[in-house]
mmCIF file of C-alpha atoms in Angstrom:
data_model
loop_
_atom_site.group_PDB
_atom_site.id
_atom_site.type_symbol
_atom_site.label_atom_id
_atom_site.label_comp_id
_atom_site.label_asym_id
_atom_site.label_seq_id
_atom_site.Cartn_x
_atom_site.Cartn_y
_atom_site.Cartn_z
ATOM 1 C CA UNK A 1 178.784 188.337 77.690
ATOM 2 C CA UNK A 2 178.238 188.180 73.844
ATOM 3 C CA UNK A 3 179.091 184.420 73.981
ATOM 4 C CA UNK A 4 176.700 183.419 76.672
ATOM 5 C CA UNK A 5 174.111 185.215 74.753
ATOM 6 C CA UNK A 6 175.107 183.447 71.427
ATOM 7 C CA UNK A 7 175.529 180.054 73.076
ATOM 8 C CA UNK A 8 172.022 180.454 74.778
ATOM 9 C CA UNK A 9 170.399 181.350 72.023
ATOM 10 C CA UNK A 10 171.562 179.006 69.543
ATOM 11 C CA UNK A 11 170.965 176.156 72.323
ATOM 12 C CA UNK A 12 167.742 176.913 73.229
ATOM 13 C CA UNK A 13 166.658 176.959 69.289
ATOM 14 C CA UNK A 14 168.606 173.642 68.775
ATOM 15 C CA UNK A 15 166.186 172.188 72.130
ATOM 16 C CA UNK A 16 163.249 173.878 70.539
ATOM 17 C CA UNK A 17 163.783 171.846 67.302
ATOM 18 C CA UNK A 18 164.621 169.014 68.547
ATOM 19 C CA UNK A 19 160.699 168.653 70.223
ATOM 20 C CA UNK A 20 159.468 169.966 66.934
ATOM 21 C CA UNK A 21 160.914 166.958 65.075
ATOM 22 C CA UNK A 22 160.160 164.583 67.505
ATOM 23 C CA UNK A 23 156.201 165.996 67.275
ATOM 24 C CA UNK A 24 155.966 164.879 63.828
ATOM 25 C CA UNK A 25 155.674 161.199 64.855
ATOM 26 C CA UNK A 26 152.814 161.804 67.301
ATOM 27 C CA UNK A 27 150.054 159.819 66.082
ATOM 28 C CA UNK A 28 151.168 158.424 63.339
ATOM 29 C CA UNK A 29 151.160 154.325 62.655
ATOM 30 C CA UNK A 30 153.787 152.240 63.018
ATOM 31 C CA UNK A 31 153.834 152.095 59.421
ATOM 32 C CA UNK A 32 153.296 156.115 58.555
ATOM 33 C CA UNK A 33 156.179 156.517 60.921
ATOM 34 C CA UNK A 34 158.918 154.666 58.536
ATOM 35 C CA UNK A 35 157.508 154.381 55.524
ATOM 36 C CA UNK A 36 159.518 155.561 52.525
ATOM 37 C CA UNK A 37 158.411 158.954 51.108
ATOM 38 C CA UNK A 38 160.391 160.417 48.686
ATOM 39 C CA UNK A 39 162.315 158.645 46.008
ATOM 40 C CA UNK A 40 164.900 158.042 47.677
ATOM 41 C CA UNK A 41 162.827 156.680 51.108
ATOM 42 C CA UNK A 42 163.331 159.905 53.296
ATOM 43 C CA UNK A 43 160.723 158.854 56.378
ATOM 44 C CA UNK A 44 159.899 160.727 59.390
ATOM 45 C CA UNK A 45 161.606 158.115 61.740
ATOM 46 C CA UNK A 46 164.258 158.162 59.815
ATOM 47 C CA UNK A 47 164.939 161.573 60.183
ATOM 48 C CA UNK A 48 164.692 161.375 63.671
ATOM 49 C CA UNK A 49 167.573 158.326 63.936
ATOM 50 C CA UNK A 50 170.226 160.772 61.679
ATOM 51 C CA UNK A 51 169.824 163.625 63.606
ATOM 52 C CA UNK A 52 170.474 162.160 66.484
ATOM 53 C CA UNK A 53 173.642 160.251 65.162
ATOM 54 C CA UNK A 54 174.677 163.814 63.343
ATOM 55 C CA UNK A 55 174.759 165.431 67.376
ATOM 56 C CA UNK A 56 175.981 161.800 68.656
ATOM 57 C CA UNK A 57 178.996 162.964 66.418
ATOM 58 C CA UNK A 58 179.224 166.605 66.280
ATOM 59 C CA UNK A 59 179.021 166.681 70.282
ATOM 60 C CA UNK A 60 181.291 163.567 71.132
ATOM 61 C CA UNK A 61 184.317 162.694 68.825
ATOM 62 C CA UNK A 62 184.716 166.136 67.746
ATOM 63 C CA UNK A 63 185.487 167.446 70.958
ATOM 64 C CA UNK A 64 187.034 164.418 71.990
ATOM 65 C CA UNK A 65 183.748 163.333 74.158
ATOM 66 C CA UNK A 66 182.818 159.665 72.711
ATOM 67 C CA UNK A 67 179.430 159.507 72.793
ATOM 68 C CA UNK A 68 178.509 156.558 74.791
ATOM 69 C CA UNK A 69 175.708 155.585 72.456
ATOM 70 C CA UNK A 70 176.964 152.614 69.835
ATOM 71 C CA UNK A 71 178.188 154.273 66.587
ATOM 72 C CA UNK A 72 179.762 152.820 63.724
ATOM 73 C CA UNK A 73 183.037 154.759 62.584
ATOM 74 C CA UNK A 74 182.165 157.590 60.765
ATOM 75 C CA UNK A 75 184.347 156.045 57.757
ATOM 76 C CA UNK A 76 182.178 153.310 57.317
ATOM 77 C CA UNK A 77 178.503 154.706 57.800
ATOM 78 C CA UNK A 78 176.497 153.463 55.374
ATOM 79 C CA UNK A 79 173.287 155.584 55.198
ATOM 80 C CA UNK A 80 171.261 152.942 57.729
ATOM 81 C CA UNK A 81 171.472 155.733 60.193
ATOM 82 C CA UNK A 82 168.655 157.290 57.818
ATOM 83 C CA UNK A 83 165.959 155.083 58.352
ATOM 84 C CA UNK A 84 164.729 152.329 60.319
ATOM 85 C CA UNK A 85 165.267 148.563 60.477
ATOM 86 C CA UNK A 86 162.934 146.240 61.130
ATOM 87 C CA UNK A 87 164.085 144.902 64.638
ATOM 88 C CA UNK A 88 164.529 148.817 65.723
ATOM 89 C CA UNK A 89 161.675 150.305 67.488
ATOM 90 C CA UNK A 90 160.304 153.615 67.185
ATOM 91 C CA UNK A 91 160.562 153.819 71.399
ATOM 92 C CA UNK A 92 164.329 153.081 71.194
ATOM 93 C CA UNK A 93 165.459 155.311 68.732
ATOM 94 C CA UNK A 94 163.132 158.074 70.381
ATOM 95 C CA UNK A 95 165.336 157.103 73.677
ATOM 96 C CA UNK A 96 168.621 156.671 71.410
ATOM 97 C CA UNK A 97 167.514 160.761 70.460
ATOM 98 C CA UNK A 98 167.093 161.907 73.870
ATOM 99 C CA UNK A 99 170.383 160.160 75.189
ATOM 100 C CA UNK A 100 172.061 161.647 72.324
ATOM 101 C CA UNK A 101 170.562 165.170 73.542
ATOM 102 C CA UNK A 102 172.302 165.007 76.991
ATOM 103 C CA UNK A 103 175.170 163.911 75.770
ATOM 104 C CA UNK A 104 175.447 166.978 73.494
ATOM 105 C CA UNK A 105 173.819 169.428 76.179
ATOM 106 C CA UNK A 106 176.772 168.477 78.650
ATOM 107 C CA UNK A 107 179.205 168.783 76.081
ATOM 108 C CA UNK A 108 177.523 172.420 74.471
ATOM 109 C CA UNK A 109 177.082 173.458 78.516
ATOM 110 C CA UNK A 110 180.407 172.129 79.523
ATOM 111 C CA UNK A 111 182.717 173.739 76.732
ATOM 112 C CA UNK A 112 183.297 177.680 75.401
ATOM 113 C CA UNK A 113 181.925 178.348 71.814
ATOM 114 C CA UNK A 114 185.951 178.866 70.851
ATOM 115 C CA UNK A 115 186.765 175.453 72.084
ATOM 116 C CA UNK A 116 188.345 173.905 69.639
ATOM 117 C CA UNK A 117 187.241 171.057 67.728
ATOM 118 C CA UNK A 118 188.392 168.326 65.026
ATOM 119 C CA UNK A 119 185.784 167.260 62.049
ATOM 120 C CA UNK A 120 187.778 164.622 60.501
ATOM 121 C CA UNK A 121 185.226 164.240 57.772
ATOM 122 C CA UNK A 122 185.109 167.676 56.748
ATOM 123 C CA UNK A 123 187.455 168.733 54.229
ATOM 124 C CA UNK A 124 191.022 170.402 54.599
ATOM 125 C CA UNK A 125 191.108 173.061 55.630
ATOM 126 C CA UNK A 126 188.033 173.166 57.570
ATOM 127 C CA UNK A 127 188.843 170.232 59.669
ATOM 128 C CA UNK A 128 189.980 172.422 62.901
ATOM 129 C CA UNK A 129 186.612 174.064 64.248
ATOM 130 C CA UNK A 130 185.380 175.071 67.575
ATOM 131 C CA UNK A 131 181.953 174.805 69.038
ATOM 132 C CA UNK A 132 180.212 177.799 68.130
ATOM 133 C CA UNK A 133 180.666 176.498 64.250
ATOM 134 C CA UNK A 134 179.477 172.904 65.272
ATOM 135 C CA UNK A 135 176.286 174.234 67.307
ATOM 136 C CA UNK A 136 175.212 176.116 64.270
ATOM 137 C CA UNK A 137 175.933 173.392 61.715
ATOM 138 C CA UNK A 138 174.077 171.370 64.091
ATOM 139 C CA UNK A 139 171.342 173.539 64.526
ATOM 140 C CA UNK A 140 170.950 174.092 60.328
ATOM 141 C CA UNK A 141 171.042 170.312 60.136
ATOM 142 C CA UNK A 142 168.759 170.293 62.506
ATOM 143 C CA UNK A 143 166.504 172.604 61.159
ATOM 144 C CA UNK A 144 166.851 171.175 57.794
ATOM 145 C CA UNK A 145 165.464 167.721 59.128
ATOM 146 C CA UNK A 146 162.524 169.255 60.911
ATOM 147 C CA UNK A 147 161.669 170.737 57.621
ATOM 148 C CA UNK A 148 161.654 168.063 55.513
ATOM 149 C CA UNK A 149 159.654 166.375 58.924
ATOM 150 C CA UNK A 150 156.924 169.157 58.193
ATOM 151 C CA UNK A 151 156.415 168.728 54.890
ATOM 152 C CA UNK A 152 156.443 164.688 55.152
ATOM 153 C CA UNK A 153 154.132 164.928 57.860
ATOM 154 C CA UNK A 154 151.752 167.198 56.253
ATOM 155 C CA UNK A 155 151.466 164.729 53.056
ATOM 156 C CA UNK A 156 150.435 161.990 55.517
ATOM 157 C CA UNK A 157 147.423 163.778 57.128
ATOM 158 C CA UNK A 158 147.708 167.211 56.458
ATOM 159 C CA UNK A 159 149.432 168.172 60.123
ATOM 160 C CA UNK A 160 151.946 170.903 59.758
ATOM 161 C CA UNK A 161 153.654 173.306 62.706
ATOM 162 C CA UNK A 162 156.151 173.588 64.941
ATOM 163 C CA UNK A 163 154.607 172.817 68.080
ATOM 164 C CA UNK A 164 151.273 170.755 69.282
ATOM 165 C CA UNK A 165 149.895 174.070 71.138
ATOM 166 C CA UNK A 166 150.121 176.215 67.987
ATOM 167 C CA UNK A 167 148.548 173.499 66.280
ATOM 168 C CA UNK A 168 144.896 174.698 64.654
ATOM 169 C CA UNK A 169 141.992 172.730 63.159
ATOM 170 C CA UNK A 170 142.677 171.509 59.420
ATOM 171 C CA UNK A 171 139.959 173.902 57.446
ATOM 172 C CA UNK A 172 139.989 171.514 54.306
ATOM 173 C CA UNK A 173 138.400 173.960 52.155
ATOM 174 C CA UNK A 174 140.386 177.032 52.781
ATOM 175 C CA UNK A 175 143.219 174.419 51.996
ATOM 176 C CA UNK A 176 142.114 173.539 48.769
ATOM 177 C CA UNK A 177 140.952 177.327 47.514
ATOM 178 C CA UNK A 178 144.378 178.488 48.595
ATOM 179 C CA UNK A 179 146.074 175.212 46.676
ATOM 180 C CA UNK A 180 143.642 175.717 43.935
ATOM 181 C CA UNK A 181 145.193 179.972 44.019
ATOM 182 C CA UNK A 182 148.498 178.739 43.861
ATOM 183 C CA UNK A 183 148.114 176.077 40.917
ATOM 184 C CA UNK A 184 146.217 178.596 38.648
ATOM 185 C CA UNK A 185 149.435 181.384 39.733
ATOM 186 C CA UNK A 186 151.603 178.667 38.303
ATOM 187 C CA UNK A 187 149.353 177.827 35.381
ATOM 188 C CA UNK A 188 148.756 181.552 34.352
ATOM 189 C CA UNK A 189 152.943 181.666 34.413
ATOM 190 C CA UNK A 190 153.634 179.141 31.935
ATOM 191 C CA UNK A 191 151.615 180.542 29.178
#
């Protein structure tokens, strides 16, 4: 009973995520959609085409279910699953993200949480898993991603949250008085 309670939960949180990282591109440009970020070019489509090649492999070859989406080996990955190339759309990686999903759904709704799995890319002796340790590395990944989403999204026009409905009106200048707070907090602490 525990385990169908367990496996619920954590699947219903790793659905819930999912939509949250996928809301981070609504709106946004072409352009504001891929564009390099960080230093080292974390975008917000980006994030969306590695998290769905992360369950593309954590739900298919590790319990021996290919995923029947195109995927390199996972020897020879090469970080382009981190951001997006010019011929690649924003619609078909969105689509490559939600055929990824039901191909991890059937395998998380399909399996036990102690079926046992193989991570060949995870070090010895942590290669032999089972699924309830995937669907919560999956689901920290996961949650990681949407994070990083957030704040990406929020330095492009100031849109942060989890979902659309708990979405609220951007009050610019309680914003900046509670920025302004925090900077003088850090100020005051360095003296």
């Amino acid at each position: 009973m525990i385990d169908d309670f367990a496996k619920d939960n954590l699947h219903g949180r790793l659905r819930r995520d999912r939509q949250a990282l996928l809301w981070k591109l609504d709106g946004l440009s072409e352009y504001d959609a891929r564009r390099p970020l960080t230093a080292t070019g974390t975008n917000l489509l980006g994030l969306v085409k590695h998290v769905a090649s992360v369950e593309a492999r954590y739900f298919g070859e590790v319990f021996d279910r290919p995923s029947p989406e195109p995927l390199c080996r996972w020897q020879d990955s090469d970080g382009s699953d981190q951001w997006a190339a010019e011929g690649e759309t924003r619609e078909e990686i969105i689509a490559f993200y939600r055929r990824t999903w039901e191909h991890a759904d059937a395998t998380i709704d399909k399996l036990p949480l102690d079926a046992p799995g193989h991570v060949p890319w995870w070090p010895e002796p942590y290669t032999r898993t089972n699924l309830f340790a995937v669907l919560v590395h999956v689901l920290g990944e996961t949650i990681r991603h949407t994070g990083q989403a957030d704040i990406l999204r929020e330095s492009i026009d100031g849109r942060t949250g989890l979902r659309a409905e708990q979405e609220r009106p951007i009050d610019e200048e309680a914003r900046a008085a509670h920025r302004a707070t925090i900077e003088r907090a850090a100020r005051s602490a360095t003296r």
